[in-house]
């Protein structure tokens, strides 16, 4: 029976639980996300590192053989083509640890997610304003 792993309190705690080679990759993924979404807030959700900006932006996690990035890319067709090699059956991305991590691609993904989240937030605001105006 496996011992239950204590949920990390923050992203630093999450990263610290891994061996040095994986820690360095996780730190670079974190820095890449931070650069692409400087206003995003770091948190832990589903016991993994999460960045939020007008809702969940991206989650990332380390596994035995890969780094996972969530959620799947949906809105940008060119970006979907570029991530196809990393997509698993659910569309979430898996970057193998024995290959070069595509940090520039991760940055593009995060920027696309920022645009999506901000567009959704603006649409919600417009809808709320319209409903308030008609009362």
mmCIF file of C-alpha atoms in Angstrom:
data_model
loop_
_atom_site.group_PDB
_atom_site.id
_atom_site.type_symbol
_atom_site.label_atom_id
_atom_site.label_comp_id
_atom_site.label_asym_id
_atom_site.label_seq_id
_atom_site.Cartn_x
_atom_site.Cartn_y
_atom_site.Cartn_z
ATOM 1 C CA UNK A 1 0.000 0.000 0.000
ATOM 2 C CA UNK A 2 1.367 3.410 -0.983
ATOM 3 C CA UNK A 3 1.706 6.088 1.666
ATOM 4 C CA UNK A 4 -0.447 9.122 0.971
ATOM 5 C CA UNK A 5 1.611 12.042 -0.257
ATOM 6 C CA UNK A 6 1.060 15.306 1.591
ATOM 7 C CA UNK A 7 -0.524 17.934 -0.635
ATOM 8 C CA UNK A 8 1.913 20.777 -1.362
ATOM 9 C CA UNK A 9 1.083 24.148 0.175
ATOM 10 C CA UNK A 10 2.483 26.075 -2.792
ATOM 11 C CA UNK A 11 4.409 25.644 -6.030
ATOM 12 C CA UNK A 12 7.770 25.840 -4.246
ATOM 13 C CA UNK A 13 6.772 22.862 -2.065
ATOM 14 C CA UNK A 14 5.578 20.943 -5.130
ATOM 15 C CA UNK A 15 8.827 21.476 -7.022
ATOM 16 C CA UNK A 16 10.994 20.717 -3.974
ATOM 17 C CA UNK A 17 9.583 17.178 -3.813
ATOM 18 C CA UNK A 18 11.338 16.154 -7.065
ATOM 19 C CA UNK A 19 14.935 15.191 -7.886
ATOM 20 C CA UNK A 20 17.233 18.050 -8.997
ATOM 21 C CA UNK A 21 17.025 17.288 -12.739
ATOM 22 C CA UNK A 22 13.202 17.403 -12.693
ATOM 23 C CA UNK A 23 13.196 20.426 -10.357
ATOM 24 C CA UNK A 24 15.209 22.426 -12.881
ATOM 25 C CA UNK A 25 12.705 21.585 -15.638
ATOM 26 C CA UNK A 26 9.743 22.472 -13.408
ATOM 27 C CA UNK A 27 11.370 25.790 -12.462
ATOM 28 C CA UNK A 28 11.892 26.631 -16.120
ATOM 29 C CA UNK A 29 8.281 25.691 -16.965
ATOM 30 C CA UNK A 30 7.157 27.935 -14.103
ATOM 31 C CA UNK A 31 9.352 30.817 -15.319
ATOM 32 C CA UNK A 32 8.062 30.347 -18.878
ATOM 33 C CA UNK A 33 4.453 30.557 -17.680
ATOM 34 C CA UNK A 34 5.227 33.565 -15.471
ATOM 35 C CA UNK A 35 6.853 35.386 -18.427
ATOM 36 C CA UNK A 36 3.912 34.629 -20.748
ATOM 37 C CA UNK A 37 1.305 35.574 -18.116
ATOM 38 C CA UNK A 38 2.888 38.057 -15.691
ATOM 39 C CA UNK A 39 -0.467 38.963 -14.090
ATOM 40 C CA UNK A 40 -1.391 35.332 -13.390
ATOM 41 C CA UNK A 41 -1.592 34.156 -9.791
ATOM 42 C CA UNK A 42 0.200 31.017 -8.635
ATOM 43 C CA UNK A 43 -1.724 28.473 -6.615
ATOM 44 C CA UNK A 44 -2.134 24.750 -6.081
ATOM 45 C CA UNK A 45 -5.246 23.116 -7.514
ATOM 46 C CA UNK A 46 -5.827 19.366 -7.827
ATOM 47 C CA UNK A 47 -2.554 19.101 -5.833
ATOM 48 C CA UNK A 48 -0.544 20.443 -8.790
ATOM 49 C CA UNK A 49 0.867 23.871 -9.733
ATOM 50 C CA UNK A 50 -1.762 26.112 -11.250
ATOM 51 C CA UNK A 51 -1.785 29.621 -12.635
ATOM 52 C CA UNK A 52 -5.037 31.574 -12.614
ATOM 53 C CA UNK A 53 -6.120 34.691 -14.495
ATOM 54 C CA UNK A 54 -9.863 35.236 -14.821
ATOM 55 C CA UNK A 55 -10.207 31.543 -13.958
ATOM 56 C CA UNK A 56 -7.817 28.614 -14.309
ATOM 57 C CA UNK A 57 -5.166 29.395 -16.882
ATOM 58 C CA UNK A 58 -2.836 26.367 -16.900
ATOM 59 C CA UNK A 59 -1.817 23.497 -14.651
ATOM 60 C CA UNK A 60 1.447 21.591 -14.902
ATOM 61 C CA UNK A 61 2.754 18.477 -13.207
ATOM 62 C CA UNK A 62 5.709 16.122 -13.205
ATOM 63 C CA UNK A 63 5.301 12.396 -13.737
ATOM 64 C CA UNK A 64 7.748 9.527 -13.988
ATOM 65 C CA UNK A 65 8.458 10.035 -17.691
ATOM 66 C CA UNK A 66 6.934 13.379 -18.654
ATOM 67 C CA UNK A 67 5.758 16.851 -17.708
ATOM 68 C CA UNK A 68 2.015 17.310 -18.157
ATOM 69 C CA UNK A 69 0.394 20.593 -19.172
ATOM 70 C CA UNK A 70 -3.353 21.168 -18.896
ATOM 71 C CA UNK A 71 -5.941 22.027 -20.210
ATOM 72 C CA UNK A 72 -5.812 20.947 -23.838
ATOM 73 C CA UNK A 73 -5.347 23.489 -26.638
ATOM 74 C CA UNK A 74 -8.653 24.004 -28.415
ATOM 75 C CA UNK A 75 -9.172 27.467 -29.866
ATOM 76 C CA UNK A 76 -6.081 28.114 -32.015
ATOM 77 C CA UNK A 77 -5.862 25.747 -35.016
ATOM 78 C CA UNK A 78 -2.201 26.554 -35.766
ATOM 79 C CA UNK A 79 -1.267 25.964 -32.155
ATOM 80 C CA UNK A 80 -3.244 22.686 -32.114
ATOM 81 C CA UNK A 81 -1.146 21.515 -35.063
ATOM 82 C CA UNK A 82 2.075 22.500 -33.278
ATOM 83 C CA UNK A 83 1.172 20.598 -30.094
ATOM 84 C CA UNK A 84 -0.222 17.505 -31.844
ATOM 85 C CA UNK A 85 2.980 15.526 -31.252
ATOM 86 C CA UNK A 86 2.613 16.045 -27.482
ATOM 87 C CA UNK A 87 -1.155 15.530 -27.146
ATOM 88 C CA UNK A 88 -2.430 12.409 -25.412
ATOM 89 C CA UNK A 89 -5.836 10.870 -26.055
ATOM 90 C CA UNK A 90 -7.615 13.524 -23.961
ATOM 91 C CA UNK A 91 -5.699 16.358 -25.621
ATOM 92 C CA UNK A 92 -3.653 17.199 -22.535
ATOM 93 C CA UNK A 93 0.005 17.635 -23.331
ATOM 94 C CA UNK A 94 2.869 15.355 -22.327
ATOM 95 C CA UNK A 95 6.437 16.550 -22.729
ATOM 96 C CA UNK A 96 8.780 13.547 -22.368
ATOM 97 C CA UNK A 97 11.564 14.051 -19.847
ATOM 98 C CA UNK A 98 14.066 12.338 -22.129
ATOM 99 C CA UNK A 99 13.505 14.937 -24.886
ATOM 100 C CA UNK A 100 14.097 18.674 -25.073
ATOM 101 C CA UNK A 101 11.213 20.501 -23.372
ATOM 102 C CA UNK A 102 9.658 22.990 -25.865
ATOM 103 C CA UNK A 103 9.579 26.030 -23.570
ATOM 104 C CA UNK A 104 8.805 28.454 -26.423
ATOM 105 C CA UNK A 105 5.773 26.327 -27.321
ATOM 106 C CA UNK A 106 4.664 26.351 -23.677
ATOM 107 C CA UNK A 107 4.906 30.155 -23.739
ATOM 108 C CA UNK A 108 2.722 30.295 -26.866
ATOM 109 C CA UNK A 109 0.164 27.994 -25.232
ATOM 110 C CA UNK A 110 0.000 30.175 -22.139
ATOM 111 C CA UNK A 111 -0.398 33.351 -24.196
ATOM 112 C CA UNK A 112 -3.267 31.727 -26.111
ATOM 113 C CA UNK A 113 -4.900 30.700 -22.831
ATOM 114 C CA UNK A 114 -4.533 34.271 -21.510
ATOM 115 C CA UNK A 115 -6.333 35.589 -24.598
ATOM 116 C CA UNK A 116 -9.091 32.990 -24.210
ATOM 117 C CA UNK A 117 -9.604 33.708 -20.515
ATOM 118 C CA UNK A 118 -9.639 37.486 -21.002
ATOM 119 C CA UNK A 119 -12.087 37.197 -23.922
ATOM 120 C CA UNK A 120 -14.418 35.005 -21.828
ATOM 121 C CA UNK A 121 -14.205 37.415 -18.901
ATOM 122 C CA UNK A 122 -15.012 40.376 -21.165
ATOM 123 C CA UNK A 123 -17.978 38.497 -22.693
ATOM 124 C CA UNK A 124 -19.305 37.767 -19.179
ATOM 125 C CA UNK A 125 -18.960 41.442 -18.265
ATOM 126 C CA UNK A 126 -20.795 42.541 -21.412
ATOM 127 C CA UNK A 127 -23.589 40.066 -20.691
ATOM 128 C CA UNK A 128 -23.867 41.249 -17.081
ATOM 129 C CA UNK A 129 -23.945 44.915 -18.170
ATOM 130 C CA UNK A 130 -26.609 44.139 -20.760
ATOM 131 C CA UNK A 131 -28.752 42.318 -18.200
ATOM 132 C CA UNK A 132 -28.362 45.178 -15.704
ATOM 133 C CA UNK A 133 -29.317 47.758 -18.348
ATOM 134 C CA UNK A 134 -32.551 45.929 -19.233
ATOM 135 C CA UNK A 135 -33.872 45.764 -15.688
#
